[in-house]
Short mmCIF file of C-alpha atoms in Angstrom, two decimals:
data_model
loop_
_atom_site.label_atom_id
_atom_site.label_comp_id
_atom_site.label_asym_id
_atom_site.label_seq_id
_atom_site.Cartn_x
_atom_site.Cartn_y
_atom_site.Cartn_z
CA MET A 1 -6.80 -43.09 -6.31
CA ASP A 2 -8.71 -46.11 -6.02
CA LEU A 3 -12.36 -43.99 -5.39
CA ASP A 4 -14.16 -47.24 -5.16
CA ALA A 5 -12.27 -48.95 -2.71
CA VAL A 6 -12.23 -45.90 -0.38
CA THR A 7 -15.70 -46.11 -0.97
CA LYS A 8 -16.27 -49.69 0.26
CA GLN A 9 -13.38 -49.62 2.94
CA SER A 10 -15.11 -46.35 4.49
CA ALA A 11 -18.41 -48.43 4.86
CA LEU A 12 -16.81 -50.41 7.13
CA HIS A 13 -15.60 -47.37 9.05
CA ALA A 14 -18.97 -45.29 8.64
CA LYS A 15 -19.41 -41.86 9.92
CA PRO A 16 -22.28 -41.33 12.35
CA ASP A 17 -24.61 -39.25 11.08
CA GLY A 18 -24.71 -35.64 12.16
CA LEU A 19 -21.44 -35.96 14.08
CA THR A 20 -19.22 -32.86 13.83
CA LEU A 21 -15.70 -32.29 14.90
CA GLN A 22 -13.09 -29.86 14.72
CA TYR A 23 -9.48 -30.53 14.52
CA GLY A 24 -7.15 -28.18 16.61
CA THR A 25 -3.81 -27.88 18.46
CA ALA A 26 -4.66 -31.29 20.10
CA GLY A 27 -6.11 -32.85 16.96
CA PHE A 28 -9.37 -34.63 17.41
CA ARG A 29 -10.59 -35.66 20.85
CA THR A 30 -14.04 -37.03 21.67
CA LYS A 31 -15.63 -40.25 23.32
CA ALA A 32 -12.90 -43.42 21.68
CA GLU A 33 -16.85 -44.54 20.12
CA HIS A 34 -17.07 -41.73 17.96
CA LEU A 35 -13.96 -41.99 16.50
CA ASP A 36 -13.70 -45.19 14.13
CA HIS A 37 -14.36 -42.86 10.98
CA VAL A 38 -12.08 -40.36 12.01
CA MET A 39 -9.10 -42.71 12.45
CA PHE A 40 -9.58 -44.31 9.22
CA ARG A 41 -9.99 -41.02 7.42
CA MET A 42 -7.05 -39.67 8.90
CA GLY A 43 -4.85 -42.41 7.86
CA LEU A 44 -6.16 -41.20 4.25
CA LEU A 45 -5.14 -37.92 5.03
CA ALA A 46 -1.55 -38.99 6.24
CA VAL A 47 -0.81 -40.48 2.94
CA LEU A 48 -1.94 -37.52 1.08
CA ARG A 49 0.15 -35.49 3.25
CA SER A 50 3.21 -37.74 2.84
CA LYS A 51 2.91 -37.34 -0.90
CA GLN A 52 2.81 -33.78 -0.93
CA THR A 53 5.82 -33.39 1.56
CA LYS A 54 7.80 -36.27 0.02
CA ALA A 55 8.34 -37.67 3.62
CA THR A 56 7.00 -39.72 6.56
CA ILE A 57 4.26 -38.30 8.42
CA GLY A 58 3.27 -39.68 11.96
CA VAL A 59 -0.37 -40.38 13.19
CA MET A 60 -0.73 -40.54 16.92
CA VAL A 61 -3.53 -42.27 18.72
CA THR A 62 -4.17 -40.44 21.94
CA ALA A 63 -6.03 -38.20 23.93
CA SER A 64 -3.76 -36.65 26.08
CA HIS A 65 -4.41 -35.79 29.86
CA ASN A 66 -8.49 -36.62 28.89
CA PRO A 67 -10.32 -39.34 30.73
CA GLU A 68 -9.97 -42.96 29.77
CA GLU A 69 -13.03 -43.49 27.98
CA ASP A 70 -11.81 -40.22 25.52
CA ASN A 71 -9.54 -40.80 22.58
CA GLY A 72 -7.78 -38.84 19.80
CA VAL A 73 -5.85 -38.60 17.06
CA LYS A 74 -3.34 -35.95 15.76
CA LEU A 75 -1.14 -36.10 12.25
CA VAL A 76 2.62 -35.37 13.15
CA ASP A 77 4.48 -33.23 10.10
CA PRO A 78 7.80 -34.27 8.66
CA LEU A 79 10.07 -32.19 10.84
CA GLY A 80 8.29 -33.47 14.16
CA GLU A 81 5.91 -30.45 14.15
CA MET A 82 2.21 -30.17 14.26
CA LEU A 83 0.43 -30.35 11.10
CA ALA A 84 0.31 -27.20 9.15
CA PRO A 85 -2.45 -24.98 9.80
CA SER A 86 -3.92 -25.49 6.03
CA TRP A 87 -3.90 -28.99 6.63
CA GLU A 88 -5.98 -28.80 10.10
CA GLU A 89 -8.65 -27.56 7.83
CA HIS A 90 -8.38 -30.37 5.43
CA ALA A 91 -8.68 -32.88 8.32
CA THR A 92 -12.04 -31.15 9.21
CA CYS A 93 -13.70 -31.31 6.09
CA LEU A 94 -12.37 -34.66 5.90
CA ALA A 95 -13.82 -35.87 9.13
CA ASN A 96 -17.18 -34.08 8.70
CA ALA A 97 -17.59 -35.35 4.91
CA GLU A 98 -21.10 -37.68 4.90
CA GLU A 99 -20.13 -40.87 3.34
CA PRO A 100 -21.66 -40.53 -0.02
CA ASP A 101 -19.02 -37.12 -0.42
CA LEU A 102 -16.08 -38.54 0.83
CA PRO A 103 -14.44 -39.47 -2.58
CA ARG A 104 -15.24 -35.85 -3.61
CA VAL A 105 -13.77 -34.22 -0.68
CA LEU A 106 -10.44 -36.69 -0.99
CA VAL A 107 -10.11 -35.63 -4.57
CA ASP A 108 -10.43 -31.84 -3.56
CA ILE A 109 -7.96 -32.11 -1.32
CA GLY A 110 -5.46 -33.75 -3.42
CA GLU A 111 -6.33 -30.70 -6.08
CA LYS A 112 -5.85 -27.88 -3.69
CA ALA A 113 -2.77 -29.17 -2.12
CA ALA A 114 -1.03 -29.94 -5.63
CA VAL A 115 -0.48 -33.62 -4.56
CA ASN A 116 1.33 -35.70 -6.84
CA LEU A 117 -0.83 -38.97 -6.57
CA HIS A 118 2.33 -41.04 -8.08
CA GLN A 119 4.44 -40.21 -5.80
CA ASP A 120 5.33 -42.80 -2.78
CA ALA A 121 3.58 -42.25 0.96
CA PHE A 122 5.40 -43.76 4.28
CA VAL A 123 3.17 -43.42 7.51
CA VAL A 124 4.36 -44.01 11.15
CA ILE A 125 1.93 -44.73 13.70
CA GLY A 126 1.71 -44.62 17.73
CA ARG A 127 -0.75 -44.84 20.65
CA ASP A 128 -1.30 -44.80 23.95
CA THR A 129 -2.38 -47.52 26.58
CA ARG A 130 -6.14 -46.72 26.44
CA PRO A 131 -8.54 -49.62 25.86
CA SER A 132 -9.69 -48.40 22.40
CA SER A 133 -6.39 -47.39 20.96
CA GLU A 134 -5.49 -50.52 19.58
CA LYS A 135 -8.71 -51.04 17.47
CA LEU A 136 -8.38 -47.27 16.50
CA SER A 137 -5.03 -47.51 15.30
CA GLN A 138 -5.83 -50.06 12.94
CA SER A 139 -8.32 -48.14 11.38
CA VAL A 140 -5.68 -45.61 11.01
CA ILE A 141 -3.48 -48.35 9.39
CA ASP A 142 -6.81 -49.37 6.76
CA GLY A 143 -6.81 -45.68 5.43
CA VAL A 144 -3.06 -45.85 4.89
CA THR A 145 -3.39 -49.34 3.01
CA VAL A 146 -6.18 -48.36 1.13
CA LEU A 147 -4.35 -45.26 -0.53
CA GLY A 148 -1.45 -47.80 -1.16
CA GLY A 149 0.81 -46.44 1.29
CA GLN A 150 3.42 -47.81 3.40
CA PHE A 151 3.31 -47.87 6.88
CA HIS A 152 5.36 -48.66 10.31
CA ASP A 153 3.24 -49.46 13.11
CA TYR A 154 5.24 -48.57 16.45
CA GLY A 155 2.62 -49.75 18.89
CA LEU A 156 2.90 -48.18 22.31
CA LEU A 157 4.81 -44.98 22.50
CA THR A 158 4.50 -41.56 24.09
CA THR A 159 3.70 -38.70 21.93
CA PRO A 160 7.18 -36.99 21.84
CA GLN A 161 8.66 -40.47 21.09
CA LEU A 162 6.36 -40.75 17.69
CA HIS A 163 7.74 -37.03 17.02
CA TYR A 164 11.35 -38.07 17.20
CA MET A 165 10.93 -41.14 14.86
CA VAL A 166 9.13 -38.78 12.56
CA TYR A 167 12.10 -36.42 12.51
CA CYS A 168 14.60 -39.46 12.45
CA ARG A 169 13.29 -40.66 9.68
CA ASN A 170 12.86 -37.41 7.52
CA THR A 171 16.68 -36.76 8.68
CA SER A 172 18.32 -39.38 7.36
CA GLY A 173 19.06 -40.75 11.07
CA GLN A 174 21.10 -37.39 11.48
CA TYR A 175 18.55 -36.51 14.40
CA GLY A 176 18.95 -40.18 15.84
CA LYS A 177 17.93 -43.67 15.39
CA ALA A 178 14.09 -44.08 14.56
CA THR A 179 13.53 -47.01 17.20
CA THR A 180 12.58 -46.72 21.07
CA GLU A 181 16.31 -47.97 21.76
CA GLY A 182 17.93 -45.13 19.74
CA TYR A 183 15.48 -42.71 21.72
CA TYR A 184 16.54 -44.29 24.89
CA GLN A 185 20.21 -44.05 24.19
CA LYS A 186 20.29 -40.84 22.64
CA LEU A 187 18.46 -39.16 25.74
CA SER A 188 20.46 -41.30 28.65
CA THR A 189 24.07 -40.68 26.99
CA ALA A 190 23.48 -37.17 26.89
CA PHE A 191 21.95 -36.87 30.66
CA VAL A 192 25.03 -38.98 31.94
CA GLU A 193 27.65 -36.70 30.20
CA LEU A 194 26.07 -33.60 31.33
CA THR A 195 26.11 -34.83 34.95
CA LYS A 196 29.43 -36.26 35.07
CA GLN A 197 30.60 -33.37 36.63
CA ALA A 198 27.82 -33.37 39.40
CA PHE A 199 28.40 -37.01 40.18
CA CYS A 200 31.69 -37.00 40.65
CA SER A 201 31.75 -34.58 43.42
CA GLY A 202 30.60 -37.71 45.67
CA ASP A 203 26.93 -36.91 45.86
CA ASP A 204 24.49 -39.49 47.06
CA GLN A 205 22.57 -41.08 44.32
CA ARG A 206 19.68 -38.71 43.38
CA THR A 207 16.22 -40.29 43.78
CA LEU A 208 13.08 -38.82 42.49
CA LYS A 209 9.39 -39.81 42.43
CA VAL A 210 7.26 -40.09 39.34
CA ASP A 211 3.65 -40.02 38.79
CA CYS A 212 3.03 -41.67 35.34
CA ALA A 213 -0.56 -40.96 35.41
CA ASN A 214 -1.19 -44.70 34.51
CA GLY A 215 -0.20 -44.20 31.27
CA ILE A 216 2.36 -44.99 28.77
CA GLY A 217 5.04 -42.90 30.46
CA ALA A 218 5.13 -45.47 32.98
CA LEU A 219 5.80 -48.22 30.29
CA LYS A 220 8.48 -46.27 28.69
CA LEU A 221 10.51 -45.08 31.87
CA ARG A 222 10.75 -48.52 32.84
CA GLU A 223 12.02 -49.42 29.70
CA MET A 224 14.42 -46.65 29.46
CA LYS A 225 15.50 -46.15 33.62
CA HIS A 226 18.31 -48.51 33.55
CA TYR A 227 20.18 -46.58 30.81
CA PHE A 228 20.62 -43.56 33.17
CA SER A 229 20.79 -45.44 36.85
CA GLN A 230 24.12 -44.49 37.75
CA GLY A 231 23.03 -41.05 37.97
CA LEU A 232 19.39 -41.16 38.90
CA SER A 233 17.34 -43.66 40.37
CA VAL A 234 13.30 -43.01 39.77
CA GLN A 235 10.46 -44.73 41.68
CA LEU A 236 7.19 -45.19 39.62
CA PHE A 237 3.59 -44.40 40.68
CA ASN A 238 0.63 -44.87 39.07
CA ASP A 239 2.28 -47.17 36.79
CA GLY A 240 -0.60 -48.62 35.29
CA THR A 241 -0.93 -51.79 36.95
CA LYS A 242 -4.30 -50.99 38.86
CA GLY A 243 -5.40 -47.30 38.64
CA LYS A 244 -7.23 -45.88 35.86
CA LEU A 245 -5.67 -43.51 32.98
CA ASN A 246 -5.56 -39.77 34.36
CA HIS A 247 -8.05 -40.53 37.10
CA LEU A 248 -7.03 -38.45 40.38
CA CYS A 249 -3.44 -38.53 39.01
CA GLY A 250 -1.23 -36.90 36.56
CA ALA A 251 0.20 -33.34 35.73
CA ASP A 252 -3.34 -31.69 34.82
CA PHE A 253 -4.66 -32.80 37.52
CA VAL A 254 -1.96 -31.92 40.11
CA LYS A 255 -2.03 -28.52 38.52
CA SER A 256 -5.40 -27.92 38.38
CA HIS A 257 -6.43 -29.04 41.61
CA GLN A 258 -3.20 -27.93 43.68
CA LYS A 259 -2.55 -31.40 45.50
CA PRO A 260 -0.56 -34.66 45.11
CA PRO A 261 -1.79 -37.18 42.99
CA GLN A 262 -3.71 -40.46 44.33
CA GLY A 263 -1.26 -43.54 45.03
CA ILE A 264 2.11 -41.48 45.62
CA GLU A 265 3.72 -41.32 49.17
CA MET A 266 5.49 -38.06 49.87
CA LYS A 267 7.41 -37.29 52.78
CA SER A 268 8.33 -33.99 53.38
CA ASN A 269 10.88 -32.17 50.96
CA GLU A 270 10.90 -35.07 48.42
CA ARG A 271 11.09 -34.35 45.02
CA CYS A 272 8.07 -35.56 43.04
CA CYS A 273 7.13 -34.95 39.61
CA SER A 274 4.25 -35.96 37.73
CA PHE A 275 3.66 -36.72 33.74
CA ASP A 276 0.30 -36.59 31.81
CA GLY A 277 -1.48 -39.69 30.30
CA ASP A 278 0.82 -39.67 26.84
CA ALA A 279 3.65 -38.33 28.67
CA ASP A 280 4.44 -34.56 26.97
CA ARG A 281 3.86 -32.54 29.95
CA ILE A 282 5.70 -32.30 33.78
CA VAL A 283 5.23 -30.51 36.69
CA TYR A 284 7.20 -30.83 39.86
CA TYR A 285 5.99 -30.68 43.29
CA TYR A 286 7.30 -31.09 47.23
CA HIS A 287 5.82 -31.35 50.91
CA GLY A 288 7.48 -28.80 52.85
CA ALA A 289 8.54 -29.32 56.48
CA ASP A 290 5.16 -27.52 57.30
CA GLY A 291 3.33 -30.14 55.41
CA GLN A 292 2.15 -28.04 53.05
CA PHE A 293 1.71 -28.92 49.48
CA HIS A 294 4.22 -26.73 46.83
CA LEU A 295 3.80 -26.85 43.29
CA VAL A 296 6.72 -26.04 41.09
CA ASP A 297 5.12 -25.57 37.55
CA GLY A 298 5.99 -24.61 33.87
CA ASP A 299 6.70 -20.95 34.96
CA LYS A 300 9.38 -22.34 37.03
CA ILE A 301 10.49 -24.74 35.04
CA ALA A 302 11.27 -22.11 31.94
CA ALA A 303 13.07 -19.99 34.97
CA LEU A 304 15.42 -22.95 36.29
CA ILE A 305 16.65 -24.00 32.40
CA SER A 306 16.89 -20.26 30.89
CA SER A 307 19.02 -19.20 33.92
CA PHE A 308 21.50 -22.57 33.45
CA LEU A 309 21.76 -21.59 29.85
CA LYS A 310 22.88 -18.13 30.64
CA GLU A 311 26.28 -19.03 32.05
CA PRO A 312 27.36 -21.40 29.14
CA LEU A 313 26.39 -19.00 26.73
CA LEU A 314 28.29 -16.01 28.22
CA GLU A 315 31.19 -18.46 28.69
CA ILE A 316 31.76 -19.32 24.88
CA GLY A 317 30.93 -15.23 24.09
CA ASP A 318 29.28 -15.94 21.31
CA SER A 319 26.37 -13.59 20.51
CA LEU A 320 23.64 -16.21 20.41
CA SER A 321 20.09 -14.95 21.29
CA LEU A 322 18.50 -16.50 24.26
CA GLY A 323 14.78 -15.54 25.23
CA VAL A 324 11.93 -17.02 27.10
CA VAL A 325 8.23 -17.23 25.41
CA GLN A 326 5.24 -17.19 27.82
CA THR A 327 1.74 -16.77 27.61
CA ALA A 328 -0.79 -13.98 29.50
CA TYR A 329 -1.47 -16.83 31.99
CA ALA A 330 2.29 -16.83 33.18
CA ASN A 331 3.02 -15.41 36.45
CA GLY A 332 3.86 -12.18 36.89
CA SER A 333 6.77 -12.77 39.34
CA SER A 334 8.20 -15.40 36.41
CA THR A 335 8.22 -12.39 34.09
CA ARG A 336 9.74 -9.85 36.37
CA TYR A 337 12.34 -12.63 37.54
CA LEU A 338 13.95 -13.57 33.99
CA GLU A 339 13.79 -10.14 32.93
CA GLU A 340 14.91 -7.98 35.90
CA VAL A 341 16.74 -10.59 37.71
CA MET A 342 18.20 -12.99 34.68
CA LYS A 343 18.20 -9.86 32.26
CA VAL A 344 16.82 -12.61 29.53
CA PRO A 345 14.01 -11.33 26.96
CA VAL A 346 10.60 -12.56 27.50
CA CYS A 347 7.67 -12.15 24.95
CA CYS A 348 3.96 -13.00 24.98
CA THR A 349 2.08 -14.96 22.47
CA LYS A 350 -1.14 -16.22 22.54
CA THR A 351 -2.05 -19.28 24.36
CA GLY A 352 -1.39 -22.87 22.44
CA VAL A 353 1.72 -24.76 22.00
CA LYS A 354 2.00 -23.77 18.00
CA HIS A 355 2.19 -20.04 18.74
CA LEU A 356 4.99 -20.62 21.56
CA HIS A 357 7.02 -23.05 19.41
CA HIS A 358 6.65 -20.41 16.52
CA LYS A 359 7.64 -17.67 18.19
CA ALA A 360 10.79 -19.39 20.08
CA GLN A 361 11.63 -20.36 16.74
CA GLU A 362 12.60 -16.11 16.13
CA PHE A 363 15.78 -17.20 18.79
CA ASP A 364 19.02 -18.74 18.51
CA ILE A 365 17.73 -20.33 21.38
CA GLY A 366 13.99 -20.62 22.40
CA VAL A 367 12.63 -21.50 25.87
CA TYR A 368 8.95 -22.03 26.06
CA PHE A 369 6.76 -23.73 28.72
CA GLU A 370 3.28 -23.21 29.36
CA ALA A 371 2.20 -22.84 32.86
CA ASN A 372 0.67 -26.53 32.29
CA GLY A 373 4.17 -28.30 31.93
CA HIS A 374 4.15 -28.57 28.39
CA GLY A 375 7.37 -26.84 26.65
CA THR A 376 10.84 -27.47 25.43
CA VAL A 377 13.99 -25.59 24.45
CA LEU A 378 14.72 -24.57 20.63
CA PHE A 379 18.11 -24.52 19.06
CA SER A 380 18.10 -22.83 15.82
CA LYS A 381 20.59 -24.75 13.08
CA ALA A 382 23.39 -22.22 13.13
CA ALA A 383 23.20 -22.26 17.08
CA GLU A 384 23.51 -26.14 16.80
CA MET A 385 26.50 -26.14 14.35
CA LYS A 386 28.07 -23.08 15.98
CA ILE A 387 28.14 -24.64 19.76
CA LYS A 388 29.19 -28.26 17.95
CA GLN A 389 32.14 -26.78 16.42
CA LEU A 390 33.44 -24.94 19.50
CA ALA A 391 32.95 -28.28 21.65
CA LYS A 392 35.08 -30.11 18.81
CA GLU A 393 37.68 -27.84 17.98
CA LEU A 394 38.86 -26.11 21.26
CA GLU A 395 41.57 -27.45 23.57
CA GLU A 396 40.55 -29.99 25.93
CA ASP A 397 40.77 -27.93 29.32
CA ASP A 398 39.50 -24.97 27.66
CA LYS A 399 36.82 -22.93 29.59
CA LYS A 400 34.70 -22.20 26.61
CA ARG A 401 35.03 -25.58 25.07
CA LYS A 402 33.43 -27.28 28.36
CA ALA A 403 31.10 -24.72 28.40
CA ALA A 404 30.37 -25.86 24.52
CA LYS A 405 30.31 -29.15 25.53
CA MET A 406 27.69 -28.63 28.10
CA LEU A 407 25.33 -26.98 25.54
CA GLU A 408 25.90 -29.45 23.01
CA ASN A 409 24.69 -32.23 25.56
CA VAL A 410 21.24 -29.88 26.42
CA ILE A 411 20.99 -29.85 22.53
CA ASP A 412 20.96 -33.97 22.65
CA LEU A 413 18.88 -34.13 25.72
CA PHE A 414 15.85 -31.72 24.28
CA ASN A 415 13.40 -33.60 22.31
CA GLN A 416 13.90 -30.70 19.59
CA ALA A 417 10.47 -31.65 17.79
CA THR A 418 8.07 -30.85 21.04
CA GLY A 419 7.48 -31.39 24.64
CA ASP A 420 8.78 -34.44 25.95
CA ALA A 421 8.33 -35.04 29.92
CA ILE A 422 10.87 -37.99 29.80
CA SER A 423 13.35 -35.42 28.28
CA ASP A 424 12.35 -32.51 30.14
CA MET A 425 12.39 -34.55 33.64
CA LEU A 426 16.33 -35.31 32.60
CA VAL A 427 17.12 -31.87 31.95
CA ILE A 428 15.83 -30.62 35.30
CA GLU A 429 17.30 -33.46 36.82
CA ALA A 430 20.85 -32.53 35.45
CA ILE A 431 20.45 -29.06 36.20
CA LEU A 432 19.70 -29.44 39.71
CA ALA A 433 22.52 -32.06 40.11
CA LEU A 434 24.86 -29.48 38.54
CA LYS A 435 24.00 -26.49 40.66
CA GLY A 436 23.60 -28.78 44.00
CA LEU A 437 19.88 -27.24 44.10
CA THR A 438 17.12 -28.95 46.27
CA VAL A 439 13.84 -28.42 45.08
CA GLN A 440 13.05 -25.80 47.92
CA GLN A 441 15.63 -23.85 46.63
CA TRP A 442 14.34 -23.97 42.79
CA ASP A 443 10.79 -23.14 44.34
CA ALA A 444 12.52 -19.91 46.15
CA LEU A 445 13.97 -18.33 42.87
CA TYR A 446 10.68 -16.24 43.31
CA ALA A 447 7.66 -16.13 44.83
CA ASP A 448 4.30 -16.78 42.44
CA LEU A 449 1.62 -13.79 43.14
CA PRO A 450 -1.45 -15.16 44.09
CA ASN A 451 -4.07 -15.69 41.48
CA ARG A 452 -7.41 -16.69 40.42
CA GLN A 453 -9.31 -18.12 37.35
CA LEU A 454 -12.74 -18.02 36.79
CA LYS A 455 -15.21 -18.74 33.98
CA VAL A 456 -18.46 -16.68 32.94
CA LYS A 457 -20.96 -18.24 30.69
CA VAL A 458 -22.07 -16.30 27.68
CA ALA A 459 -24.68 -16.27 25.14
CA ASP A 460 -22.11 -15.70 22.22
CA ARG A 461 -18.27 -15.93 22.91
CA GLN A 462 -17.47 -14.44 19.74
CA VAL A 463 -18.64 -10.86 21.16
CA ILE A 464 -15.45 -10.93 22.85
CA SER A 465 -12.12 -10.04 20.77
CA THR A 466 -8.61 -9.55 21.92
CA THR A 467 -5.20 -7.94 20.77
CA ASP A 468 -1.49 -7.94 22.71
CA ALA A 469 -1.13 -11.74 23.09
CA GLU A 470 -4.69 -11.77 24.45
CA ARG A 471 -3.85 -9.29 27.08
CA GLN A 472 -6.41 -6.66 25.80
CA ALA A 473 -9.96 -6.91 25.30
CA VAL A 474 -10.83 -5.00 21.83
CA LYS A 475 -14.64 -5.78 22.01
CA PRO A 476 -17.29 -5.01 23.75
CA PRO A 477 -16.83 -1.73 24.07
CA GLY A 478 -16.23 -0.71 27.43
CA LEU A 479 -14.76 -3.83 29.01
CA GLN A 480 -10.99 -2.99 28.39
CA GLU A 481 -11.47 0.34 30.29
CA ALA A 482 -13.41 -1.11 33.17
CA ILE A 483 -10.89 -3.97 33.67
CA ASN A 484 -8.20 -1.10 33.61
CA GLU A 485 -10.09 0.72 36.53
CA LEU A 486 -10.45 -2.48 38.44
CA VAL A 487 -6.98 -3.40 38.23
CA LYS A 488 -5.76 0.15 39.57
CA LYS A 489 -7.30 -0.63 43.04
CA TYR A 490 -5.00 -3.41 43.73
CA ARG A 491 -1.00 -3.86 44.29
CA LEU A 492 1.00 -5.75 41.82
CA SER A 493 -2.16 -6.68 39.94
CA ARG A 494 -3.30 -7.55 36.60
CA ALA A 495 -6.20 -9.34 34.96
CA PHE A 496 -7.51 -10.35 31.36
CA VAL A 497 -10.27 -11.97 29.53
CA ARG A 498 -10.22 -14.22 26.48
CA PRO A 499 -13.40 -16.17 24.87
CA SER A 500 -12.89 -20.08 25.35
CA GLY A 501 -11.92 -21.91 21.79
CA THR A 502 -14.76 -24.37 22.20
CA GLU A 503 -17.21 -23.40 24.13
CA ASP A 504 -19.49 -20.27 24.87
CA ILE A 505 -17.75 -19.15 28.02
CA VAL A 506 -15.10 -16.38 28.68
CA ARG A 507 -12.26 -17.07 30.76
CA VAL A 508 -10.89 -14.67 33.37
CA TYR A 509 -7.82 -14.67 34.95
CA ALA A 510 -6.39 -12.11 37.89
CA GLU A 511 -3.57 -11.89 39.87
CA ALA A 512 -2.35 -9.33 42.92
CA ASP A 513 -0.42 -9.39 46.08
CA SER A 514 -2.76 -11.34 48.30
CA GLN A 515 -4.87 -14.42 47.54
CA GLU A 516 -7.74 -12.30 49.13
CA ASN A 517 -7.38 -9.05 46.23
CA ALA A 518 -6.83 -11.95 43.40
CA ASP A 519 -10.04 -13.46 43.85
CA SER A 520 -11.79 -10.11 44.68
CA LEU A 521 -10.36 -8.71 41.29
CA ALA A 522 -11.29 -12.13 39.99
CA TYR A 523 -14.65 -11.99 40.67
CA GLU A 524 -14.88 -7.85 39.96
CA VAL A 525 -13.79 -8.68 36.31
CA SER A 526 -16.31 -11.58 35.89
CA LEU A 527 -19.01 -9.41 36.96
CA ALA A 528 -17.83 -6.86 34.06
CA VAL A 529 -17.58 -9.38 31.63
CA PHE A 530 -21.25 -10.65 32.63
CA GLN A 531 -22.77 -7.41 32.47
CA LEU A 532 -21.12 -5.92 28.98
CA ALA A 533 -20.47 -9.42 27.20
CA GLY A 534 -23.89 -11.14 27.60
CA GLY A 535 -23.73 -13.32 30.59
CA ILE A 536 -26.26 -15.93 30.86
CA GLY A 537 -27.47 -17.98 33.69
CA GLU A 538 -26.37 -17.27 37.20
CA ARG A 539 -24.78 -13.80 38.01
CA PRO A 540 -20.63 -14.15 39.65
CA GLN A 541 -20.98 -14.39 42.94
CA PRO A 542 -18.07 -12.64 45.71
CA GLY A 543 -16.39 -16.10 47.06
CA PHE A 544 -17.50 -18.31 44.35
#
């Protein structure tokens, strides 16, 4: 490791004094002008991680659904997964090291992680469409090259596409071809195969309106749409030609404001969906005949997909386990529908994609979607082999073979490495076509319980600690008992509180049989938090 060269290069990407950043689930995110040194250092870190794993590592320059002025970076591990937790700590140490300490911190990481410095390193880089992304990805490349790493710059990619590239390169092309063309072909071939039965029944061509959040999803969907145009026509809105990234549009805006994005014309009962800025989240929505807006979120996506998968799994008769993973934020109606109507096991885990992903791996087929529309379906290696074997071995007209073939196409259609809005969109569209469902019929699988989310400012968020996948408060004393008493007052109700991961606020969630009751419960729980957990500022008020 040429530490003199690192010191010289690092001076060109100097860290601003006193700036401290934390590597979290989404990597680093902040204002773009504060990130040059972080990008350079993540280039250095990617080389060490590549040497340690003897595999290709990915670096994605994006801030997802954040405003256009922000940017961020995250590393992608060898099988397309998020960076291992111990390396998240290394990332935080390296990003926050003052300039003179950088060589020592770099050596420390190499020693702690037992990195063989003579091993070759290969890093692949992708970026979103933000004005700052090109320059920042060049800083990553500077970090990679100063440590002697090899790299391939893919340029503009969705975040899930970079995860796909990393997975392909580390499985010697078995998962797919590590090019955008390879990605388009793999997904669209599976989609066309899966929907053959639906479209030969004389259906009109299906049309979907897609809000691309003025982000990278628009570029990639435009390149890809002719691959599957026989089965699905997509109309792109907020395609980046005029509006700002994520401004009044995109999945996060639609979910949090419960209204359609600007820049999209919706007629009643038309199917519409929104991606977020880097195309790893998707939500659907429509206007009812009465003009009311209806959101079809990640909970309903999980319900649609898991109920669809159950049929072919029963047909092939193998004892492959199917399960859905949710967080405490999943609507109570969705949990009841899955467990009581569909008889699909549901387990709850802490908030955050890494927790959901990890838990989903405990099933042969694990479905997870956060309510915000981020999620995927994971097939274990054993399940994948079993399904592909049945699809190949059985007779052409065997019902079991048809079911196995259908599951095989679903496996190819999901981006196994991560949540992917394009892949999820194609799966949903295929299921709706095969089942002959309208978006309204899908939405009517169950009725969401009214809910309310509030925030309470506290002096120190660490006074709250939780257990049972964040559904029960352990500290401060008396808080959970107070919540239990309040919940008893309302029908079909529940409530929980959890500290924010980044600021001194406590998040409150409440649901009940009516919006009025959900609002009252949320207010009363907020008041209990304020009184028992050191609330500061204005006391919570009824009616918010």
